[in-house]
mmCIF file of C-alpha atoms in Angstrom:
data_model
loop_
_atom_site.group_PDB
_atom_site.id
_atom_site.type_symbol
_atom_site.label_atom_id
_atom_site.label_comp_id
_atom_site.label_asym_id
_atom_site.label_seq_id
_atom_site.Cartn_x
_atom_site.Cartn_y
_atom_site.Cartn_z
ATOM 1 C CA GLN A 158 9.620 147.230 26.141
ATOM 2 C CA VAL A 159 13.281 146.502 26.772
ATOM 3 C CA GLN A 160 15.748 145.220 24.842
ATOM 4 C CA LEU A 161 19.283 144.327 26.110
ATOM 5 C CA ALA A 162 22.047 143.974 23.654
ATOM 6 C CA GLU A 163 25.142 142.188 24.603
ATOM 7 C CA SER A 164 28.715 142.475 22.744
ATOM 8 C CA GLY A 165 32.523 141.757 23.586
ATOM 9 C CA GLY A 166 32.958 138.496 23.157
ATOM 10 C CA GLY A 167 35.373 136.592 20.849
ATOM 11 C CA LEU A 168 38.647 134.270 20.858
ATOM 12 C CA VAL A 169 41.492 135.189 22.926
ATOM 13 C CA ARG A 170 44.836 133.187 24.210
ATOM 14 C CA PRO A 171 45.220 132.294 27.147
ATOM 15 C CA GLY A 172 46.060 134.906 29.908
ATOM 16 C CA GLU A 173 44.474 137.952 27.423
ATOM 17 C CA SER A 174 41.646 139.977 28.879
ATOM 18 C CA LEU A 175 37.817 140.656 27.038
ATOM 19 C CA THR A 176 35.508 143.219 28.558
ATOM 20 C CA LEU A 177 31.757 142.253 27.866
ATOM 21 C CA SER A 178 29.183 144.560 27.696
ATOM 22 C CA CYS A 179 25.481 144.331 28.294
ATOM 23 C CA VAL A 180 23.376 147.554 27.493
ATOM 24 C CA ALA A 181 19.642 147.782 28.097
ATOM 25 C CA SER A 182 17.631 150.348 26.190
ATOM 26 C CA GLY A 183 13.973 151.139 25.867
ATOM 27 C CA ASN A 184 11.548 151.279 29.019
ATOM 28 C CA VAL A 185 14.337 151.589 31.193
ATOM 29 C CA PHE A 186 14.289 153.823 34.653
ATOM 30 C CA ALA A 187 17.375 151.887 36.081
ATOM 31 C CA ILE A 188 19.004 148.876 36.577
ATOM 32 C CA LYS A 189 18.888 147.774 39.701
ATOM 33 C CA ALA A 190 20.913 144.205 39.889
ATOM 34 C CA ALA A 191 22.707 142.274 37.618
ATOM 35 C CA ASP A 192 24.228 138.977 36.929
ATOM 36 C CA TRP A 193 26.606 137.412 34.553
ATOM 37 C CA TYR A 194 26.105 133.606 33.711
ATOM 38 C CA ARG A 195 28.116 131.110 31.474
ATOM 39 C CA GLN A 196 26.741 128.331 29.544
ATOM 40 C CA VAL A 197 29.005 125.187 28.468
ATOM 41 C CA PRO A 198 27.176 122.586 26.514
ATOM 42 C CA GLY A 199 25.965 119.690 28.241
ATOM 43 C CA LYS A 200 26.897 121.701 31.758
ATOM 44 C CA GLU A 201 24.378 123.287 34.093
ATOM 45 C CA ARG A 202 24.402 127.419 33.676
ATOM 46 C CA GLU A 203 27.089 128.746 35.804
ATOM 47 C CA LEU A 204 26.548 131.976 38.107
ATOM 48 C CA VAL A 205 29.647 133.835 37.574
ATOM 49 C CA ALA A 206 29.428 137.445 38.833
ATOM 50 C CA SER A 207 26.580 139.399 40.439
ATOM 51 C CA ILE A 208 26.030 142.953 41.400
ATOM 52 C CA THR A 209 23.123 144.041 43.524
ATOM 53 C CA VAL A 210 21.143 147.351 44.061
ATOM 54 C CA ARG A 211 23.502 148.518 46.811
ATOM 55 C CA SER A 212 26.644 147.501 44.471
ATOM 56 C CA GLU A 213 27.612 144.694 46.582
ATOM 57 C CA LEU A 214 29.596 142.254 44.254
ATOM 58 C CA SER A 215 30.032 138.546 44.586
ATOM 59 C CA TYR A 216 32.008 135.781 42.513
ATOM 60 C CA ALA A 217 31.798 132.252 41.664
ATOM 61 C CA ASP A 218 35.439 131.042 43.243
ATOM 62 C CA SER A 219 36.342 129.935 39.783
ATOM 63 C CA VAL A 220 36.862 133.789 38.793
ATOM 64 C CA LYS A 221 37.334 135.516 41.788
ATOM 65 C CA GLY A 222 40.361 137.798 41.320
ATOM 66 C CA ARG A 223 40.360 137.800 37.607
ATOM 67 C CA PHE A 224 36.622 139.173 36.693
ATOM 68 C CA THR A 225 35.164 142.363 38.033
ATOM 69 C CA ILE A 226 31.618 143.024 37.604
ATOM 70 C CA SER A 227 30.956 146.741 37.302
ATOM 71 C CA ARG A 228 27.624 148.908 36.223
ATOM 72 C CA ASP A 229 27.232 152.135 34.382
ATOM 73 C CA SER A 230 23.618 153.637 35.323
ATOM 74 C CA MET A 231 23.705 156.934 33.061
ATOM 75 C CA LYS A 232 24.240 154.484 30.193
ATOM 76 C CA ASN A 233 22.309 151.444 31.270
ATOM 77 C CA ALA A 234 24.827 149.138 30.947
ATOM 78 C CA VAL A 235 26.604 146.326 33.114
ATOM 79 C CA TYR A 236 30.136 145.195 32.091
ATOM 80 C CA LEU A 237 32.538 141.989 32.938
ATOM 81 C CA HIS A 238 36.099 142.714 33.089
ATOM 82 C CA MET A 239 38.070 139.357 32.456
ATOM 83 C CA ASN A 240 41.626 139.335 33.169
ATOM 84 C CA SER A 241 44.188 136.199 32.950
ATOM 85 C CA LEU A 242 41.480 134.163 30.804
ATOM 86 C CA LYS A 243 41.777 130.312 30.882
ATOM 87 C CA PRO A 244 40.455 127.512 28.664
ATOM 88 C CA GLU A 245 38.175 126.545 31.112
ATOM 89 C CA ASP A 246 36.689 129.935 30.655
ATOM 90 C CA THR A 247 35.434 128.744 27.335
ATOM 91 C CA ALA A 248 31.561 129.304 27.335
ATOM 92 C CA VAL A 249 28.783 131.404 26.236
ATOM 93 C CA TYR A 250 28.144 134.345 28.578
ATOM 94 C CA LEU A 251 24.730 135.694 29.341
ATOM 95 C CA CYS A 252 24.147 139.030 31.165
ATOM 96 C CA HIS A 253 20.517 138.812 33.472
ATOM 97 C CA LEU A 254 19.511 142.215 34.460
ATOM 98 C CA GLN A 255 16.466 143.383 37.037
ATOM 99 C CA ILE A 256 15.253 146.633 35.466
ATOM 100 C CA MET A 257 12.753 149.416 36.693
ATOM 101 C CA SER A 258 10.718 150.471 34.186
ATOM 102 C CA ASN A 259 9.571 154.075 33.877
ATOM 103 C CA GLN A 260 6.442 152.856 35.622
ATOM 104 C CA PHE A 261 8.870 151.688 38.419
ATOM 105 C CA GLN A 262 7.874 147.951 37.599
ATOM 106 C CA ASN A 263 10.520 145.310 37.977
ATOM 107 C CA SER A 264 11.120 142.927 35.406
ATOM 108 C CA ASP A 265 14.196 140.810 34.935
ATOM 109 C CA TYR A 266 15.345 140.004 31.023
ATOM 110 C CA TRP A 267 18.211 137.854 29.832
ATOM 111 C CA GLY A 268 20.840 138.843 27.104
ATOM 112 C CA GLN A 269 20.862 137.024 24.034
ATOM 113 C CA GLY A 270 24.644 135.440 24.826
ATOM 114 C CA THR A 271 28.198 136.041 23.391
ATOM 115 C CA GLN A 272 30.602 133.449 22.866
ATOM 116 C CA VAL A 273 33.918 133.196 24.654
ATOM 117 C CA THR A 274 36.655 131.382 23.603
ATOM 118 C CA VAL A 275 40.194 131.326 25.133
ATOM 119 C CA SER A 276 42.614 129.035 23.272
ATOM 120 C CA SER A 277 46.044 129.004 22.251
#
C-alpha cells in the first residue's frame, strides 16, 4: 500500500512564490519518475513539469524559467518550486508518481491535489 500526501498550496499574490510537496509513504522502495499536472474546471488537465528516472527535467512552455521540479530520494518526496506566479497559474495541482515497491514492482499513483490561487 502506498499513500501520497500533497501540501503547500495556498493563496498568493502575483509575483510571489510557493513550493508544493508530494510525499510518498508505505510500500515505497523508490520514486522512479514524477510529474506535476494542473487542472482548471472546464479545461483539460495540463502537464506542468516532469522528472524522469535519469533526472531529466521537462516543463510546459507556460512555466519554463519560473517552475522547478525536484526529487528527494531520501524523503521519497517530489517538489514543485513555483516562482513569479501569475493569475493564470491558478489551478488544482496534482502530483503523479511512478513508484517502485519494496517487491520491485512499478505502479503509478496520484496525489489528492492542492489548490493554488494567484490573485491580487
